[in-house]
Amino acid sequence: MSFAAALERSARAYPALLRIGFAEAVAYRAEMLVWMLTATMPLVSLALWSAVAEAAPVGRFTQTRFTAYFLATLVVRQVTGSWLVWEMNTEIRSGTLSRRLLKPVHPLVTYSAENLSALPLRAALALPLAILTLVVVEPGALPSSPLRLGVFLVALLGAWLINFLTMATIGTLAFFLESSTAVFEIWLVAFMLLSGYLVPLELFPPWLRQAATALPFRYTLAFPVEVLTGMIDTRGMLHDLAVQWAFVAGSGALALLGWRAGLRRFAAYGG
Amino acid sequence: MAQPAARVHDLCKTYRIHERPPGLAAAVRSVFHRQYKDLEAVRGLSFSVEPGERIGFLGPNGAGKTTTLKILAGLLHPTSGEVRVSGFVPQRREAAFLKSITLVMGQKQQLLWDLPPAETFALNRALYGVPEREFAATMAELEELLGIAEVARKPTRQLSLGERMKCELAAALLHRPQVLFLDEPTIGLDVSMQLAVREFIRRYNERSGATVLLTSHYMDDVASLCRRVVVIDQGRLRYDGDLAELVRSLRPDKRVSLRLTGAPDREALERAGTVVELEAGRALLQVKQERLREAVGFLLGLASVSDLTVEDPPLEEVMRELFAPTDGAAAAPTVAEPA
């Protein structure tokens, strides 16, 4: 009952949260642009792998396929990234989290709206470039079936949720540790290696590929990219979507547990 | 009988503080062996607040006032003891509870820095689920009381401190809370702005019947807003009751301020009481309560006295005396028993 009421309250507040979050994102657009430019690593990977594939394809990756893969990676990363851990770390340590705690809507809801409201600006910059290039380089690369497009959009949401909820879980460590950002750095290294951000996972040796399939990282990036670029068949796509959403549920439960345990320790210094 | 707006019974809050001496060696040692110290911020506090009451929390820095307010607002979990605010257990942070309270913390702002305060108001409207019509009526009332109609449309960063504080108050009140926790609401403001904020709090309390719990370092805030005070020192309750009574018990003497026309005659004045200040044109005397009537009669009979005012000693002075460091319990100033 109260959970349903909380959901309804959050849903009603969400449009206003998104609108004001967007207004804030516009106010900080210059910072955002600089920050977005730091997330262009896939272009570096693209240059490297294109050079490698010049003479002969690597596995089933031709130069064109590498281009499609890394441009899709760039776009997916831009629209699903979350850096909530920094904000939570600052707010918990400085006590300014108090402001959120006084509101009758769960802080994770307000954080999520702030995260999502920056999305239009990020997408506005990343998407046209990527779509244009994809169309020019490999017209057949974009998903043609409505099912694939639908799965891609749900996978995109799932990828963002895993990222966001994991960042929230790591963020709650700031209630217990001096700083949770060190843990985030470890997560980031694992993400770089195992999400397909730098190297497509199918180029890994089998054991590492299998490990990557069992871990959440792939579902935050490579999976939606593979769906978009048609590298995965329909059956595999639906199976992996189910796995992805199991990770969403798991990371959601962890974030809520961490949050509940952390609040008991919150000291609200200074805030 | 209506339930109390707030009830606190045997409240304790202990912080666990990580301690580390300065220096590299200590930093390395602390990686392997962390040392903690328990800091008792609140120790066995009990009091109750009736709906519509305005009460002031007094105490030196670190006394536990803010910790108590934060527990009452549901931000901190108490270590032990029982707390109820409007019948709710604050740390559960139920939505109905959060909608019934507000906490204003001095210059810690909730206003969005780069957007006009009107955007923060709109955001709070959505978060608290205030219906459009009620929001418009409340905003009109707050704009009238605080005079913020113009400034609410300028980016927050371009507002003066006083304007910001007024907008903070509006943002904190537009869901019409029934219990207001105000932690240093006038800190950093100039005298006229302090007066305006104080007046606003009084009018809001009178109009809405909301309960106000206030802490302030400006004694004038407390003296003009609160008849009842709760004095906390080192986490313990030292006094709970009438402010005037506290002043009388600590400083039974009255102050008699005189305007003089002729040359001041110290000897004559000393017959009425202790001369605290004496200069051309004015004098300040301290007179025992029981001798006040007689002393005033005598002073008015003096040819050099053109005007006379009787007042209580300044609250700052009383508090300084109350919280003065002592050499032990025996030397502690006499304080009225908690009510």
GROMACS .gro file of N, CA and C in nm, chain A residues 9 12-14 16-17 19-20 23-24 27-28 95-107 110 178 259-260 263-271, chain B residues 13 15-18 34 70 73-78 93 95 98-99 101-103 105 108-115 119-120 122-124 126-129:
model
  228
    9ARG      N    1   0.346   0.881  -0.593
    9ARG     CA    2   0.400   1.014  -0.561
    9ARG      C    3   0.521   1.043  -0.649
   12ARG      N    4   0.424   1.111  -1.008
   12ARG     CA    5   0.366   1.245  -1.026
   12ARG      C    6   0.472   1.354  -1.024
   13ALA      N    7   0.573   1.334  -0.939
   13ALA     CA    8   0.677   1.436  -0.927
   13ALA      C    9   0.777   1.429  -1.042
   14TYR      N   10   0.783   1.313  -1.110
   14TYR     CA   11   0.890   1.289  -1.207
   14TYR      C   12   0.898   1.391  -1.321
   16ALA      N   13   0.822   1.703  -1.329
   16ALA     CA   14   0.881   1.829  -1.279
   16ALA      C   15   1.029   1.809  -1.249
   17LEU      N   16   1.062   1.693  -1.193
   17LEU     CA   17   1.203   1.664  -1.164
   17LEU      C   18   1.285   1.664  -1.293
   19ARG      N   19   1.206   1.814  -1.578
   19ARG     CA   20   1.209   1.949  -1.638
   19ARG      C   21   1.315   2.035  -1.570
   20ILE      N   22   1.318   2.030  -1.437
   20ILE     CA   23   1.413   2.116  -1.365
   20ILE      C   24   1.555   2.062  -1.379
   23ALA      N   25   1.672   2.190  -1.702
   23ALA     CA   26   1.709   2.332  -1.692
   23ALA      C   27   1.848   2.346  -1.629
   24GLU      N   28   1.876   2.261  -1.530
   24GLU     CA   29   2.009   2.265  -1.466
   24GLU      C   30   2.116   2.216  -1.562
   27ALA      N   31   2.204   2.481  -1.786
   27ALA     CA   32   2.287   2.583  -1.719
   27ALA      C   33   2.433   2.538  -1.712
   28TYR      N   34   2.455   2.407  -1.706
   28TYR     CA   35   2.593   2.356  -1.697
   28TYR      C   36   2.638   2.292  -1.829
   95GLY      N   37   2.720   1.611   0.431
   95GLY     CA   38   2.592   1.621   0.505
   95GLY      C   39   2.481   1.684   0.422
   96THR      N   40   2.512   1.730   0.300
   96THR     CA   41   2.407   1.796   0.221
   96THR      C   42   2.301   1.698   0.172
   97LEU      N   43   2.325   1.569   0.195
   97LEU     CA   44   2.223   1.469   0.163
   97LEU      C   45   2.094   1.498   0.243
   98SER      N   46   2.111   1.567   0.356
   98SER     CA   47   1.996   1.602   0.440
   98SER      C   48   1.883   1.664   0.360
   99ARG      N   49   1.920   1.750   0.264
   99ARG     CA   50   1.818   1.821   0.186
   99ARG      C   51   1.728   1.722   0.112
  100ARG      N   52   1.790   1.618   0.058
  100ARG     CA   53   1.710   1.517  -0.013
  100ARG      C   54   1.627   1.436   0.085
  101LEU      N   55   1.688   1.405   0.201
  101LEU     CA   56   1.620   1.318   0.297
  101LEU      C   57   1.495   1.382   0.355
  102LEU      N   58   1.489   1.514   0.350
  102LEU     CA   59   1.372   1.582   0.407
  102LEU      C   60   1.253   1.579   0.313
  103LYS      N   61   1.276   1.539   0.189
  103LYS     CA   62   1.167   1.540   0.091
  103LYS      C   63   1.092   1.406   0.094
  104PRO      N   64   0.959   1.410   0.068
  104PRO     CA   65   0.882   1.286   0.077
  104PRO      C   66   0.893   1.196  -0.046
  105VAL      N   67   0.998   1.210  -0.123
  105VAL     CA   68   1.022   1.123  -0.238
  105VAL      C   69   1.162   1.062  -0.219
  106HIS      N   70   1.175   0.932  -0.245
  106HIS     CA   71   1.303   0.864  -0.218
  106HIS      C   72   1.419   0.932  -0.293
  107PRO      N   73   1.531   0.956  -0.223
  107PRO     CA   74   1.644   1.022  -0.290
  107PRO      C   75   1.690   0.952  -0.418
  110THR      N   76   1.499   1.102  -0.699
  110THR     CA   77   1.544   1.236  -0.742
  110THR      C   78   1.680   1.228  -0.813
  178GLU      N   79   3.560   0.596   0.441
  178GLU     CA   80   3.603   0.735   0.427
  178GLU      C   81   3.567   0.785   0.288
  259TRP      N   82   2.132   0.139   0.098
  259TRP     CA   83   2.074   0.268   0.136
  259TRP      C   84   2.016   0.260   0.277
  260ARG      N   85   1.938   0.153   0.299
  260ARG     CA   86   1.872   0.139   0.429
  260ARG      C   87   1.974   0.124   0.542
  263LEU      N   88   2.171   0.466   0.598
  263LEU     CA   89   2.101   0.577   0.663
  263LEU      C   90   2.110   0.570   0.815
  264ARG      N   91   2.118   0.447   0.867
  264ARG     CA   92   2.130   0.432   1.012
  264ARG      C   93   2.262   0.492   1.062
  265ARG      N   94   2.359   0.499   0.970
  265ARG     CA   95   2.492   0.551   1.010
  265ARG      C   96   2.512   0.695   0.971
  266PHE      N   97   2.417   0.751   0.898
  266PHE     CA   98   2.434   0.887   0.848
  266PHE      C   99   2.448   0.984   0.965
  267ALA      N  100   2.551   1.067   0.960
  267ALA     CA  101   2.575   1.158   1.071
  267ALA      C  102   2.534   1.301   1.040
  268ALA      N  103   2.501   1.329   0.913
  268ALA     CA  104   2.454   1.462   0.874
  268ALA      C  105   2.542   1.575   0.924
  269TYR      N  106   2.674   1.549   0.928
  269TYR     CA  107   2.765   1.657   0.971
  269TYR      C  108   2.752   1.775   0.878
  270GLY      N  109   2.752   1.890   0.935
  270GLY     CA  110   2.759   2.012   0.853
  270GLY      C  111   2.633   2.040   0.773
  271GLY      N  112   2.561   1.939   0.731
  271GLY     CA  113   2.446   1.964   0.647
  271GLY      C  114   2.322   1.991   0.727
  284LYS      N  115   2.222   1.026   2.184
  284LYS     CA  116   2.286   1.010   2.052
  284LYS      C  117   2.436   1.010   2.072
  286TYR      N  118   2.797   0.965   1.867
  286TYR     CA  119   2.866   0.956   1.739
  286TYR      C  120   2.995   0.876   1.759
  287ARG      N  121   3.026   0.796   1.660
  287ARG     CA  122   3.154   0.723   1.665
  287ARG      C  123   3.251   0.801   1.577
  288ILE      N  124   3.352   0.856   1.639
  288ILE     CA  125   3.445   0.943   1.566
  288ILE      C  126   3.577   0.871   1.544
  289HIS      N  127   3.624   0.877   1.421
  289HIS     CA  128   3.755   0.820   1.389
  289HIS      C  129   3.862   0.920   1.428
  305ARG      N  130   4.250   0.127   1.321
  305ARG     CA  131   4.177   0.253   1.332
  305ARG      C  132   4.131   0.272   1.475
  341LYS      N  133   1.800   1.755   1.434
  341LYS     CA  134   1.814   1.662   1.322
  341LYS      C  135   1.748   1.528   1.354
  344ALA      N  136   1.384   1.580   1.310
  344ALA     CA  137   1.346   1.592   1.169
  344ALA      C  138   1.366   1.461   1.093
  345GLY      N  139   1.413   1.357   1.162
  345GLY     CA  140   1.426   1.226   1.099
  345GLY      C  141   1.555   1.207   1.021
  346LEU      N  142   1.650   1.301   1.034
  346LEU     CA  143   1.775   1.288   0.960
  346LEU      C  144   1.872   1.192   1.029
  347LEU      N  145   1.864   1.188   1.160
  347LEU     CA  146   1.956   1.103   1.235
  347LEU      C  147   1.878   0.999   1.312
  348HIS      N  148   1.937   0.882   1.325
  348HIS     CA  149   1.876   0.778   1.408
  348HIS      C  150   1.926   0.797   1.551
  349PRO      N  151   1.836   0.800   1.649
  349PRO     CA  152   1.885   0.813   1.787
  349PRO      C  153   1.956   0.685   1.829
  364ARG      N  154   1.091   0.816   0.857
  364ARG     CA  155   1.079   0.908   0.744
  364ARG      C  156   0.960   0.873   0.654
  366ALA      N  157   0.627   0.935   0.443
  366ALA     CA  158   0.596   1.053   0.360
  366ALA      C  159   0.504   1.149   0.435
  369LEU      N  160   0.716   1.353   0.666
  369LEU     CA  161   0.800   1.452   0.598
  369LEU      C  162   0.716   1.569   0.544
  370LYS      N  163   0.591   1.540   0.509
  370LYS     CA  164   0.505   1.648   0.461
  370LYS      C  165   0.458   1.738   0.575
  372ILE      N  166   0.649   1.835   0.834
  372ILE     CA  167   0.757   1.911   0.900
  372ILE      C  168   0.839   1.989   0.797
  373THR      N  169   0.922   2.078   0.850
  373THR     CA  170   1.026   2.138   0.766
  373THR      C  171   1.146   2.167   0.854
  374LEU      N  172   1.263   2.168   0.793
  374LEU     CA  173   1.385   2.201   0.868
  374LEU      C  174   1.460   2.307   0.789
  376MET      N  175   1.802   2.520   0.788
  376MET     CA  176   1.932   2.523   0.853
  376MET      C  177   2.014   2.640   0.804
  379LYS      N  178   2.258   2.678   0.498
  379LYS     CA  179   2.259   2.557   0.416
  379LYS      C  180   2.135   2.561   0.329
  380GLN      N  181   2.156   2.580   0.202
  380GLN     CA  182   2.038   2.611   0.122
  380GLN      C  183   1.987   2.494   0.040
  381GLN      N  184   1.858   2.497   0.017
  381GLN     CA  185   1.799   2.398  -0.073
  381GLN      C  186   1.770   2.460  -0.209
  382LEU      N  187   1.786   2.594  -0.220
  382LEU     CA  188   1.758   2.659  -0.349
  382LEU      C  189   1.858   2.613  -0.454
  383LEU      N  190   1.809   2.592  -0.576
  383LEU     CA  191   1.897   2.553  -0.687
  383LEU      C  192   1.979   2.676  -0.727
  384TRP      N  193   2.109   2.663  -0.725
  384TRP     CA  194   2.198   2.777  -0.731
  384TRP      C  195   2.188   2.855  -0.862
  385ASP      N  196   2.179   2.785  -0.974
  385ASP     CA  197   2.183   2.854  -1.103
  385ASP      C  198   2.046   2.883  -1.162
  386LEU      N  199   1.942   2.846  -1.092
  386LEU     CA  200   1.806   2.870  -1.142
  386LEU      C  201   1.734   2.966  -1.047
  390GLU      N  202   1.190   2.816  -0.957
  390GLU     CA  203   1.206   2.676  -1.002
  390GLU      C  204   1.212   2.581  -0.881
  391THR      N  205   1.280   2.624  -0.775
  391THR     CA  206   1.284   2.541  -0.654
  391THR      C  207   1.142   2.527  -0.597
  393ALA      N  208   0.866   2.535  -0.766
  393ALA     CA  209   0.791   2.442  -0.853
  393ALA      C  210   0.832   2.298  -0.824
  394LEU      N  211   0.963   2.279  -0.801
  394LEU     CA  212   1.013   2.144  -0.771
  394LEU      C  213   0.953   2.093  -0.640
  395ASN      N  214   0.953   2.179  -0.538
  395ASN     CA  215   0.897   2.138  -0.409
  395ASN      C  216   0.748   2.111  -0.419
  397ALA      N  217   0.601   1.981  -0.670
  397ALA     CA  218   0.588   1.847  -0.727
  397ALA      C  219   0.626   1.741  -0.623
  398LEU      N  220   0.735   1.765  -0.550
  398LEU     CA  221   0.781   1.664  -0.454
  398LEU      C  222   0.682   1.643  -0.340
  399TYR      N  223   0.621   1.753  -0.296
  399TYR     CA  224   0.527   1.743  -0.184
  399TYR      C  225   0.384   1.717  -0.234
  400GLY      N  226   0.366   1.716  -0.366
  400GLY     CA  227   0.233   1.689  -0.421
  400GLY      C  228   0.130   1.794  -0.381
   0.00000   0.00000   0.00000
